[in-house]
Amino acid sequence: MRLFEYTALQIKEKIISGEIRPVDLTKQFIEQIKNIDPHVQAYLSIHEDEALKKAAQIQKKIENAENVGFLAGVPIAIKDNICTKGLHTTCASKILRNFIPPYDACVVKRLKEEDAIILGKTNLDEFAMGSSTENSGYKITRNPWNPEYVPGGSSGGSAAAVAADLSIMALGSDTGGSVRQPAALCGVVGVKPTYGRVSRFGLIAFGSSLDQIGTFTRDVKDAALLLQVIAGHDFHDSTSMPVPVPDYLREIDAGVRGLRIGIPKEYFSAGLNEDVHNALKNVLRKYEQLGANVIDISLPHTEYAVAVYYIVANAEASSNLARYDGVRYGYRASKSNGIVDMYCRTRSEGFGNEVKRRIMLGNYALSSGYYDAYYLKASRVRNLIKGDFDGAFQKVDCIICPTSPVPGFKIGERAKNPLEMYLSDIYTIPANLAGIPGISLPCGFSKEGLPIGMQILGKHFEEKKLLQIAYAFERETDFHRKKPVLKFSLTQK
Ligand code: GLN
């Protein structure tokens, strides 16, 4: 096994025992990123000096037999919409090209306290708006399994970095599927925690009633490890809930005997790719063999989820993005005729097309005379969607469905058609509207050799149970151990 392929738990053990030195490991990862990433384009910035400095500190602690953190020496990549003190945080937008946050996001602070090594910041769709990472203001990330395909989005850089062995773990954000969908498309494990489980202090806001920070890892145990570090109440984010964080790794092998798994008929309807459907059938067979009961359920308002999401998310985005006016942050237009003209030029030049589209749609939905017809109505339907889940969880312990309706799509294939792109998230969006947790894990491959992900959804704050259910499947299968063979030609830089 190559060094890059170890899980975080394995690496941590080797570091603590002295078998691997953090500085050597970090150097090797930086080298690997420099060689491979020009083809994958997962990173927007690499933090070589800071990473090596941190590695040296951890090395010293180990040599002096001092205590080390929970993630001692483990390399991690961070989506570039999560603030890192003193280091660029661009949201993949030109408007934040020069933004250097004066503080660390809560999750970054916790990672540092637990001795993780931050390798760099990863690419995303501008302001996390998209499902393919093609909307980045800087570059297009490629799917390590096939460079002609998108890695998913919006956290495509983080998913591709873990899949291509350019990091062992990564953080992303999930407003409508941006952790789970790219995890599925890149063949890694992605967790979107419950709304309120992880502090969003320092996460650049998109849709404030939907946003959550989530994890990308090679396997389920690493997801448990990373969630353990980032979860829990934070004084700086009043939406983070003051509820205890369980030990996610303890009892992760509890199994699924007697568990009731709900299969929502609305998630297995027209439009579902045949390979994905077949992979999911095998998943359910496996769970039945392991002693679970598979039960048909209905989530009747599912068909409205995408429409509701694009009103709520855009309305919130239009308000959140009003702060980028060229006065306090980032880019300012060089020529202007007075202050109003300066705002207009700054925003016209600084934002990309998708971001502008959403700001306009969001402002429209919130404007007087339309508010009731759009925003208010969407909020009401959102409640019905949440009610569907509440009802289902009276009958079942979890819900299993595909993460994405297709195994992947080619770069450029959906870029010109926003509606087609929006439908990529049809199975992930309802969980954000309801605030419930979800996990995506590898469960098969398509005929073209692209990974397929399954999704497990659970009740609020039941991440522990989701991880147990996911682990029960993972330990019986080896989809998560398969690695992409990188086939990048040099012309594809
Ligand atoms: N693809 C969805 C969107 O474009 C979700 C994005 C996300 O979760 N950040 O809004």
XYZ file of C-alpha atoms and ligand atoms in Angstrom:
503
model
C 0.000 0.000 0.000
C 1.321 3.446 -0.878
C 1.647 5.965 1.916
C -0.992 8.211 0.336
C -3.616 5.486 0.485
C -3.731 5.003 4.245
C -6.760 6.105 6.202
C -6.487 8.789 8.858
C -6.799 6.206 11.627
C -3.913 4.188 10.148
C -1.732 7.247 9.590
C -2.365 8.532 13.086
C -1.247 5.226 14.587
C 1.934 5.190 12.508
C 2.706 8.760 13.459
C 2.212 8.194 17.158
C 4.334 5.038 17.095
C 7.105 6.960 15.318
C 6.960 4.775 12.185
C 6.121 7.814 10.028
C 7.452 11.281 10.765
C 4.896 14.096 10.264
C 7.401 16.255 8.375
C 8.219 13.459 5.905
C 4.549 12.687 5.400
C 3.658 16.334 4.808
C 6.543 16.765 2.356
C 5.400 13.724 0.426
C 1.840 14.995 0.194
C 3.006 18.426 -0.975
C 5.181 16.725 -3.598
C 2.248 14.559 -4.696
C 0.009 17.635 -4.978
C 2.634 19.450 -7.070
C 2.916 16.479 -9.440
C -0.689 15.400 -9.745
C -2.840 18.432 -9.030
C -1.981 20.307 -12.237
C -4.109 17.583 -13.870
C -6.879 17.239 -11.268
C -7.076 20.944 -10.305
C -8.505 20.196 -6.879
C -6.619 22.924 -4.981
C -6.862 26.694 -5.235
C -3.951 27.256 -2.856
C -1.355 25.090 -1.135
C -0.137 26.033 2.330
C 3.279 24.459 2.150
C 5.102 26.589 4.731
C 2.340 26.523 7.335
C 1.826 22.768 6.850
C 5.529 22.021 7.288
C 5.750 24.278 10.321
C 2.828 22.500 11.979
C 4.289 19.096 11.079
C 7.588 20.049 12.722
C 5.742 21.066 15.904
C 3.924 17.740 16.063
C 7.142 15.873 15.368
C 8.781 17.618 18.291
C 5.886 16.739 20.587
C 6.190 13.085 19.614
C 9.960 13.050 20.072
C 9.504 14.584 23.526
C 6.766 12.048 24.360
C 4.233 14.880 24.874
C 0.502 14.409 24.318
C -0.669 14.922 20.756
C -4.112 15.757 19.360
C -6.839 13.459 18.054
C -5.747 13.992 14.423
C -2.000 14.111 15.028
C -0.220 14.665 11.735
C -3.192 13.793 9.519
C -3.223 15.834 6.285
C -6.500 17.589 5.503
C -7.781 19.921 2.770
C -10.331 22.679 3.373
C -12.977 23.977 0.965
C -12.155 27.554 0.092
C -15.360 28.977 1.570
C -14.159 28.186 5.111
C -12.062 30.931 6.688
C -8.392 30.313 7.453
C -6.618 33.044 9.399
C -3.941 34.812 7.392
C -4.545 32.658 4.311
C -6.599 33.455 1.224
C -10.244 32.406 1.320
C -11.784 33.151 -2.052
C -15.037 31.159 -2.304
C -13.717 30.577 -5.867
C -14.997 34.070 -6.638
C -13.120 36.948 -8.224
C -14.842 39.258 -5.757
C -12.881 37.653 -2.890
C -9.618 37.195 -4.794
C -7.665 39.190 -2.208
C -9.628 38.344 0.898
C -7.483 37.166 3.804
C -9.599 36.419 6.875
C -8.358 37.773 10.205
C -9.688 34.691 12.027
C -10.077 30.911 11.723
C -13.449 29.257 11.274
C -14.440 27.260 14.369
C -13.844 23.985 12.501
C -10.362 25.118 11.428
C -9.512 26.104 14.979
C -10.622 22.677 16.209
C -8.573 20.906 13.526
C -5.498 22.876 14.516
C -6.073 22.138 18.207
C -6.205 18.435 17.369
C -2.929 18.649 15.409
C -4.272 18.055 11.890
C -2.131 19.389 9.042
C -3.913 21.741 6.685
C -2.467 21.193 3.212
C -4.428 23.842 1.362
C -7.770 25.174 0.163
C -9.886 23.401 -2.433
C -11.875 24.505 -5.454
C -15.656 24.916 -5.492
C -18.465 26.376 -7.526
C -18.386 30.114 -6.853
C -19.980 30.729 -3.422
C -20.902 27.004 -3.398
C -23.538 27.532 -6.076
C -23.485 24.541 -8.377
C -23.199 20.777 -8.710
C -20.131 20.348 -10.910
C -17.388 22.801 -9.797
C -17.614 24.258 -13.326
C -18.916 27.531 -11.853
C -15.589 28.238 -10.132
C -14.232 31.677 -10.982
C -10.744 30.148 -11.322
C -10.614 26.634 -12.757
C -12.507 23.430 -13.471
C -11.730 20.450 -11.261
C -11.687 17.057 -12.969
C -13.047 13.774 -11.741
C -10.039 11.555 -10.879
C -11.952 8.517 -12.188
C -12.241 10.071 -15.637
C -10.924 13.543 -16.438
C -13.702 14.169 -18.962
C -16.240 14.039 -16.137
C -17.083 16.568 -13.436
C -16.207 15.696 -9.825
C -19.641 16.940 -8.698
C -20.088 20.056 -6.659
C -20.015 22.393 -5.147
C -17.271 20.835 -2.973
C -15.725 19.140 -6.041
C -12.162 20.105 -5.115
C -12.400 18.479 -1.679
C -13.954 15.275 -3.068
C -11.398 15.029 -5.891
C -8.488 15.701 -3.491
C -9.457 12.743 -1.298
C -10.210 10.484 -4.293
C -6.903 11.298 -6.044
C -4.840 10.799 -2.851
C -3.987 14.495 -2.651
C -5.231 14.552 0.944
C -6.451 11.956 3.407
C -9.465 13.935 4.538
C -11.239 17.129 3.545
C -13.947 19.503 4.703
C -16.748 20.819 2.525
C -20.102 22.528 2.936
C -23.530 21.172 2.055
C -26.444 23.525 1.401
C -28.345 21.274 -0.988
C -26.029 18.308 -1.488
C -22.580 19.801 -1.989
C -20.830 17.248 0.215
C -22.864 14.122 -0.544
C -23.158 14.516 -4.341
C -19.421 15.071 -5.061
C -18.589 12.296 -2.552
C -20.801 9.966 -4.605
C -19.331 11.060 -7.943
C -15.740 10.685 -6.705
C -16.191 7.413 -4.788
C -15.499 8.667 -1.253
C -17.506 8.959 1.969
C -19.315 12.270 2.585
C -21.264 13.304 5.678
C -23.693 16.195 5.983
C -24.400 16.526 9.698
C -27.670 17.704 11.219
C -28.341 21.451 10.912
C -26.894 22.715 14.200
C -24.413 19.877 14.785
C -21.320 21.715 13.531
C -20.520 25.391 14.063
C -20.662 27.538 10.942
C -18.674 30.360 12.444
C -16.256 31.234 9.644
C -18.153 29.409 6.907
C -18.942 32.027 4.274
C -22.740 32.126 4.213
C -24.802 30.976 1.219
C -28.234 29.812 2.461
C -28.190 30.351 6.195
C -31.118 28.079 7.039
C -29.563 25.241 5.010
C -25.741 25.455 5.208
C -23.776 22.811 7.138
C -20.086 21.933 7.133
C -19.432 18.289 6.275
C -16.649 15.739 5.873
C -14.916 13.828 3.056
C -12.984 10.696 3.984
C -11.781 7.382 2.552
C -14.008 5.317 4.814
C -16.730 5.482 7.435
C -14.447 5.198 10.476
C -12.490 8.228 9.325
C -15.775 10.098 8.924
C -16.560 9.278 12.563
C -13.109 10.490 13.597
C -13.346 13.777 11.737
C -16.924 14.502 12.781
C -15.877 13.927 16.390
C -13.394 16.783 16.083
C -15.626 19.340 14.370
C -19.017 18.640 16.016
C -20.407 20.415 19.068
C -21.685 23.705 20.326
C -19.743 26.882 19.654
C -20.270 30.143 21.469
C -19.783 32.070 18.198
C -22.608 30.321 16.311
C -25.946 30.465 18.071
C -27.423 27.972 15.585
C -24.981 25.289 16.796
C -26.904 23.232 19.323
C -25.717 22.742 22.898
C -26.313 18.982 22.798
C -23.679 16.378 23.740
C -21.532 14.873 20.983
C -21.459 11.089 21.316
C -18.325 8.990 20.798
C -18.875 8.156 17.135
C -16.218 5.449 16.888
C -17.383 3.517 19.933
C -19.941 0.883 18.913
C -19.537 1.760 15.238
C -19.742 -1.990 14.604
C -23.165 -2.327 16.275
C -24.629 -3.828 13.076
C -28.123 -3.518 11.621
C -29.970 -6.583 12.920
C -33.645 -5.739 13.393
C -33.192 -2.240 11.950
C -36.051 -0.820 9.856
C -34.834 0.724 6.600
C -37.295 2.906 4.677
C -37.228 2.977 0.873
C -39.029 6.072 -0.425
C -40.776 5.250 -3.696
C -40.372 8.847 -4.919
C -36.572 8.391 -5.003
C -36.713 5.375 -7.324
C -38.801 6.879 -10.097
C -38.280 7.924 -13.712
C -34.939 9.586 -14.357
C -32.982 7.223 -12.136
C -30.046 5.765 -14.047
C -30.186 1.978 -14.467
C -26.710 1.322 -13.049
C -27.515 3.411 -9.983
C -30.812 1.581 -9.555
C -29.108 -1.818 -9.776
C -26.414 -0.800 -7.307
C -29.116 0.258 -4.839
C -30.953 -3.066 -5.274
C -27.741 -4.856 -4.283
C -27.377 -2.554 -1.288
C -30.840 -3.455 -0.028
C -30.193 -7.163 -0.561
C -27.016 -6.848 1.486
C -28.814 -5.104 4.346
C -31.494 -7.800 4.364
C -28.783 -10.457 4.562
C -27.371 -8.570 7.535
C -30.704 -8.815 9.331
C -32.367 -5.462 8.561
C -35.985 -5.092 7.433
C -36.592 -3.134 4.259
C -39.887 -1.232 4.294
C -41.538 0.742 1.460
C -42.403 4.288 2.443
C -43.585 7.465 0.764
C -42.321 11.039 1.064
C -45.165 12.597 -0.913
C -43.892 16.171 -1.177
C -40.514 15.213 -2.666
C -41.480 16.529 -6.104
C -41.586 20.103 -4.761
C -38.194 19.997 -3.038
C -36.051 21.386 -5.885
C -38.458 24.273 -6.537
C -38.706 25.125 -2.827
C -34.936 24.950 -2.422
C -34.238 27.332 -5.294
C -36.540 29.926 -3.778
C -35.325 29.613 -0.185
C -31.608 29.227 -1.002
C -31.601 32.063 -3.542
C -33.558 34.388 -1.251
C -31.070 33.793 1.552
C -28.125 34.079 -0.846
C -29.342 37.409 -2.216
C -29.343 38.773 1.305
C -26.022 37.181 2.359
C -24.214 38.342 -0.767
C -25.345 41.951 -0.373
C -22.247 42.481 1.794
C -19.875 42.239 -1.188
C -20.046 45.853 -2.239
C -16.381 46.673 -2.748
C -16.244 48.680 0.484
C -15.120 46.208 3.104
C -14.016 43.041 1.336
C -12.041 41.947 -1.654
C -12.427 43.325 -5.119
C -13.396 46.917 -5.949
C -13.918 48.181 -9.519
C -11.046 50.470 -10.449
C -13.087 53.114 -12.299
C -16.446 54.459 -11.185
C -18.707 57.476 -11.182
C -19.783 57.828 -7.580
C -20.705 55.284 -4.945
C -23.740 53.664 -6.589
C -21.809 53.182 -9.810
C -18.941 51.706 -7.773
C -21.300 49.113 -6.204
C -22.730 48.231 -9.614
C -19.396 47.868 -11.352
C -17.807 45.955 -8.478
C -20.640 43.440 -8.355
C -20.979 43.156 -12.152
C -17.264 42.552 -12.581
C -16.700 40.506 -9.415
C -19.512 37.914 -9.542
C -19.885 35.136 -12.111
C -23.072 34.456 -14.084
C -24.574 31.790 -11.830
C -24.125 33.939 -8.733
C -25.741 36.907 -10.485
C -28.641 34.728 -11.632
C -29.282 33.625 -8.065
C -29.033 37.108 -6.586
C -31.607 38.335 -9.096
C -33.974 35.406 -8.534
C -33.590 35.719 -4.766
C -34.267 39.439 -4.722
C -37.296 38.905 -6.928
C -38.713 36.247 -4.595
C -38.289 38.588 -1.629
C -39.589 41.750 -3.261
C -42.806 43.333 -2.066
C -45.813 41.971 -3.886
C -44.049 38.671 -4.617
C -42.914 37.682 -1.136
C -46.161 35.865 -0.259
C -46.406 34.113 -3.597
C -42.841 32.822 -3.526
C -40.892 32.951 -0.288
C -43.791 32.472 2.095
C -45.328 29.711 0.030
C -41.954 27.965 -0.340
C -41.455 28.130 3.434
C -44.836 26.473 3.940
C -44.092 23.686 1.469
C -40.734 23.262 3.179
C -42.644 22.451 6.367
C -44.624 19.800 4.531
C -41.369 18.236 3.316
C -40.044 18.200 6.856
C -43.361 16.681 7.976
C -42.886 13.856 5.445
C -39.630 12.906 7.156
C -41.097 13.208 10.660
C -43.881 10.838 9.631
C -41.481 8.380 7.984
C -39.210 8.228 11.019
C -42.120 7.018 13.133
C -42.103 3.860 11.010
C -38.437 3.406 10.132
C -35.014 3.997 11.694
C -33.371 5.359 8.563
C -33.990 5.969 4.872
C -31.806 4.605 2.071
C -31.823 6.004 -1.458
C -29.397 6.994 -4.227
C -27.238 10.069 -3.614
C -27.324 11.216 -7.228
C -29.683 10.124 -10.020
C -26.710 9.538 -12.351
C -23.180 8.197 -11.762
C -21.718 11.334 -13.313
C -21.859 13.716 -16.235
C -19.296 15.126 -18.589
C -17.686 18.531 -18.280
C -19.803 20.949 -20.326
C -22.776 18.579 -20.562
C -25.031 20.501 -18.175
C -23.182 23.793 -17.914
C -25.473 25.646 -20.338
C -28.720 24.407 -18.807
C -29.225 25.549 -15.211
C -32.393 23.515 -14.725
C -30.693 20.277 -15.718
C -27.865 21.144 -13.339
C -30.329 21.906 -10.516
C -31.903 18.468 -10.935
C -28.573 16.842 -9.997
C -29.515 17.472 -6.360
C -33.004 16.062 -6.430
C -32.157 13.355 -3.831
C -29.958 15.461 -1.562
C -31.914 18.724 -1.263
C -34.816 17.396 0.886
C -32.443 16.590 3.790
C -31.223 20.205 3.883
C -34.780 21.523 3.815
C -35.632 19.250 6.765
C -32.297 19.818 8.571
C -31.645 16.073 8.948
C -28.242 14.354 8.622
C -27.148 12.295 5.622
C -24.166 10.219 4.571
C -23.087 9.117 1.103
C -20.836 6.104 0.661
C -19.545 4.107 -2.304
C -21.792 1.192 -3.295
C -20.925 0.237 -6.873
C -19.635 1.260 -10.280
C -21.347 2.187 -13.531
C -20.680 0.481 -16.864
C -18.250 3.300 -17.681
C -16.358 2.625 -14.445
C -17.602 5.661 -12.520
C -18.321 5.264 -8.803
C -21.909 5.162 -7.510
C -22.949 6.446 -4.087
C -25.790 5.442 -1.777
C -27.322 7.817 0.722
C -28.509 7.080 4.258
C -30.724 9.677 5.944
C -31.627 9.714 9.622
C -33.354 11.656 12.370
C -31.950 14.920 13.681
C -28.708 14.378 15.636
C -28.592 10.638 14.890
C -25.262 10.758 13.058
C -24.008 7.966 15.285
C -26.666 5.593 14.021
C -26.023 6.625 10.390
C -22.334 5.854 10.783
C -23.148 2.442 12.272
C -25.497 1.621 9.392
C -22.944 2.806 6.833
C -20.146 0.848 8.487
C -22.244 -2.352 8.498
C -22.324 -2.155 4.684
C -18.774 -0.942 4.216
C -17.120 -3.740 6.194
C -18.894 -6.317 3.995
C -17.828 -4.717 0.709
C -14.727 -3.236 -0.852
C -16.069 -0.456 -3.098
C -14.394 2.109 -0.848
C -10.985 0.476 -1.357
C -11.009 0.831 -5.149
C -8.750 3.573 -6.451
C -8.971 5.568 -9.654
C -6.186 5.008 -12.145
C -5.252 8.543 -13.026
C -5.347 8.910 -16.791
C -4.477 12.502 -17.328
C -2.673 13.473 -20.480
C -0.275 16.370 -20.172
C -2.314 18.458 -22.581
C -5.165 18.499 -20.069
C -3.380 20.762 -17.618
N -26.106 22.279 -6.103
C -26.874 23.007 -5.166
C -26.858 24.469 -5.553
O -26.356 24.752 -6.569
C -26.345 22.798 -3.787
C -25.096 23.522 -3.516
C -24.579 23.312 -2.132
O -24.958 22.382 -1.420
N -23.713 24.228 -1.712
O -27.310 25.317 -4.865
